[in-house]
């Protein structure tokens, strides 16, 4: 079950060039990174429970506690505002970052090259939006974990993965 699809990168904030050659590459990044980021976000036990709760027809969690952390989240807590754009948008940000980061240089039969277009000039990675997109995904990631920590009674299988996952990123 995949939350993110290639079509999610065809418009909007996380737009990528899609087409005959790129679609399989983007799908490979979705396959490689979606489970990895969700496992680190939730920890193995909570990830397994979360995935078991997904309705195969809608692709959404059934239980309210899992739906709460999946959808955009806005909670006014006593010491902070917990705000997340939602898991799907968070995953789009991480996959966008990984893809753009790796596409800056490409491996070819001639070795590692920097692709250039005839009518364009490449920018440095410092002047791209990939870090802005990554930071937005991190903010949602941390907000989801903070919410799980605050509402720990609803998520007993979280098992203290909060510190490990936050330092991993």
Coordinates of C-alpha atoms in Angstrom, one line a residue:
X1 CA 0.0 0.0 0.0
X2 CA 1.5 3.3 -1.1
X3 CA 0.2 6.7 0.1
X4 CA 2.1 8.7 -2.4
X5 CA 1.6 8.3 -6.2
X6 CA 3.5 9.6 -9.2
X7 CA 0.6 11.9 -10.0
X8 CA 1.2 13.7 -6.7
X9 CA 4.3 15.1 -8.3
X10 CA 2.7 16.5 -11.4
X11 CA 1.5 19.8 -10.0
X12 CA 1.7 21.9 -6.9
X13 CA 4.4 22.5 -4.4
X14 CA 6.3 19.2 -5.1
X15 CA 6.2 19.3 -8.9
X16 CA 8.7 17.1 -10.7
X17 CA 9.1 16.5 -14.4
X18 CA 7.2 13.3 -15.1
X19 CA 7.2 11.4 -18.3
X20 CA 8.1 8.1 -20.0
X21 CA 11.6 8.0 -18.5
X22 CA 11.1 9.6 -15.2
X23 CA 8.0 7.8 -14.0
X24 CA 9.7 4.6 -13.2
X25 CA 12.5 6.5 -11.3
X26 CA 10.0 8.4 -9.3
X27 CA 8.1 5.2 -8.4
X28 CA 11.4 3.6 -7.3
X29 CA 12.0 6.5 -4.9
X30 CA 8.4 6.2 -3.6
X31 CA 9.0 2.5 -3.1
X32 CA 12.4 3.0 -1.5
X33 CA 11.6 5.8 0.9
X34 CA 7.9 5.7 1.9
X35 CA 8.2 2.7 4.3
X36 CA 11.6 3.8 5.6
X37 CA 10.4 7.3 6.7
X38 CA 7.1 6.0 8.2
X39 CA 9.0 3.3 10.1
X40 CA 11.4 5.9 11.5
X41 CA 8.5 8.2 12.3
X42 CA 6.3 5.7 14.2
X43 CA 8.7 3.0 15.2
X44 CA 8.3 -0.6 14.0
X45 CA 5.4 -1.7 16.3
X46 CA 3.3 1.4 15.8
X47 CA 4.1 1.4 12.0
X48 CA 2.8 -2.2 11.8
X49 CA -0.4 -1.3 13.7
X50 CA -0.9 1.8 11.6
X51 CA -0.5 -0.2 8.3
X52 CA -2.8 -2.9 9.5
X53 CA -5.5 -0.2 10.1
X54 CA -5.4 1.0 6.5
X55 CA -8.7 0.5 4.6
X56 CA -7.7 -1.1 1.2
X57 CA -10.5 0.7 -0.6
X58 CA -9.9 4.2 0.6
X59 CA -6.2 4.0 1.5
X60 CA -6.9 5.8 4.7
X61 CA -6.7 4.7 8.3
X62 CA -9.9 3.5 9.9
X63 CA -9.3 4.1 13.6
X64 CA -9.6 7.8 14.7
X65 CA -6.2 7.8 16.5
X66 CA -4.4 6.8 13.3
X67 CA -6.6 9.1 11.1
X68 CA -5.7 12.0 13.4
X69 CA -1.9 11.6 12.8
X70 CA -2.4 10.9 9.0
X71 CA -4.4 13.9 8.2
X72 CA -3.3 17.5 8.6
X73 CA -3.0 18.3 12.2
X74 CA -3.6 21.6 14.1
X75 CA -3.7 21.3 17.9
X76 CA -3.3 24.2 20.3
X77 CA -1.4 22.5 23.1
X78 CA -0.7 24.3 26.4
X79 CA 2.9 25.2 25.5
X80 CA 2.9 25.1 21.7
X81 CA 0.9 24.7 18.6
X82 CA 1.3 21.3 17.0
X83 CA 0.9 21.8 13.2
X84 CA 1.4 19.1 10.5
X85 CA 0.5 19.2 6.9
X86 CA -0.3 15.5 7.1
X87 CA 1.6 12.3 6.5
X88 CA 1.0 12.2 2.7
X89 CA 2.4 15.8 2.2
X90 CA 5.3 15.0 4.6
X91 CA 6.2 11.9 2.5
X92 CA 5.9 14.0 -0.7
X93 CA 8.5 16.4 0.8
X94 CA 10.9 13.7 1.8
X95 CA 10.6 11.9 -1.6
X96 CA 10.9 15.1 -3.5
X97 CA 14.1 16.0 -1.6
X98 CA 15.7 12.5 -2.1
X99 CA 14.8 12.6 -5.8
X100 CA 16.0 16.1 -6.5
X101 CA 19.2 15.6 -4.5
X102 CA 20.1 12.5 -6.4
X103 CA 19.2 14.0 -9.8
X104 CA 21.6 16.8 -9.4
X105 CA 24.3 14.4 -10.6
X106 CA 23.6 11.3 -12.6
X107 CA 25.5 8.0 -13.1
X108 CA 26.0 7.3 -16.8
X109 CA 28.2 4.8 -18.6
X110 CA 30.8 7.6 -18.8
X111 CA 30.7 8.1 -15.0
X112 CA 29.1 10.6 -12.7
X113 CA 27.9 13.6 -14.7
X114 CA 26.0 16.8 -14.0
X115 CA 23.2 17.0 -16.6
X116 CA 22.7 20.3 -18.5
X117 CA 20.1 21.4 -20.9
X118 CA 20.7 23.3 -24.1
X119 CA 18.8 26.4 -23.1
X120 CA 19.3 26.3 -19.3
X121 CA 21.9 26.5 -16.7
X122 CA 22.0 24.4 -13.6
X123 CA 21.8 26.1 -10.2
X124 CA 23.7 25.0 -7.1
X125 CA 21.9 22.9 -4.6
X126 CA 22.1 25.9 -2.2
X127 CA 19.8 28.0 -4.4
X128 CA 17.2 25.3 -5.0
X129 CA 14.0 24.7 -3.1
X130 CA 14.8 21.2 -2.1
X131 CA 16.0 22.2 1.4
X132 CA 12.9 24.3 1.9
X133 CA 10.7 21.3 0.9
X134 CA 12.8 19.0 3.2
X135 CA 12.4 21.4 6.1
X136 CA 8.7 21.6 5.6
X137 CA 8.5 17.8 5.7
X138 CA 10.7 17.8 8.9
X139 CA 8.3 20.2 10.6
X140 CA 5.3 17.8 9.9
X141 CA 7.4 14.8 11.0
X142 CA 8.3 16.4 14.3
X143 CA 4.7 17.7 14.8
X144 CA 3.3 14.1 14.4
X145 CA 5.8 12.8 16.8
X146 CA 5.1 15.6 19.3
X147 CA 1.4 14.8 19.1
X148 CA 1.9 11.1 19.6
X149 CA 4.1 12.0 22.7
X150 CA 1.4 14.3 24.1
X151 CA -1.4 11.8 23.4
X152 CA 0.7 8.8 24.5
X153 CA -2.3 7.0 26.0
X154 CA -3.7 6.7 22.5
X155 CA -0.4 5.3 21.1
X156 CA 0.9 2.8 23.7
X157 CA 3.0 1.0 21.0
X158 CA 5.2 4.0 20.3
X159 CA 7.8 2.6 22.7
X160 CA 10.1 5.6 23.0
X161 CA 11.1 5.8 19.4
X162 CA 10.6 9.5 19.5
X163 CA 14.2 10.4 20.4
X164 CA 15.8 7.9 18.0
X165 CA 13.6 9.0 15.0
X166 CA 14.1 12.7 15.6
X167 CA 17.9 12.3 15.7
X168 CA 18.0 10.1 12.7
X169 CA 16.7 12.9 10.5

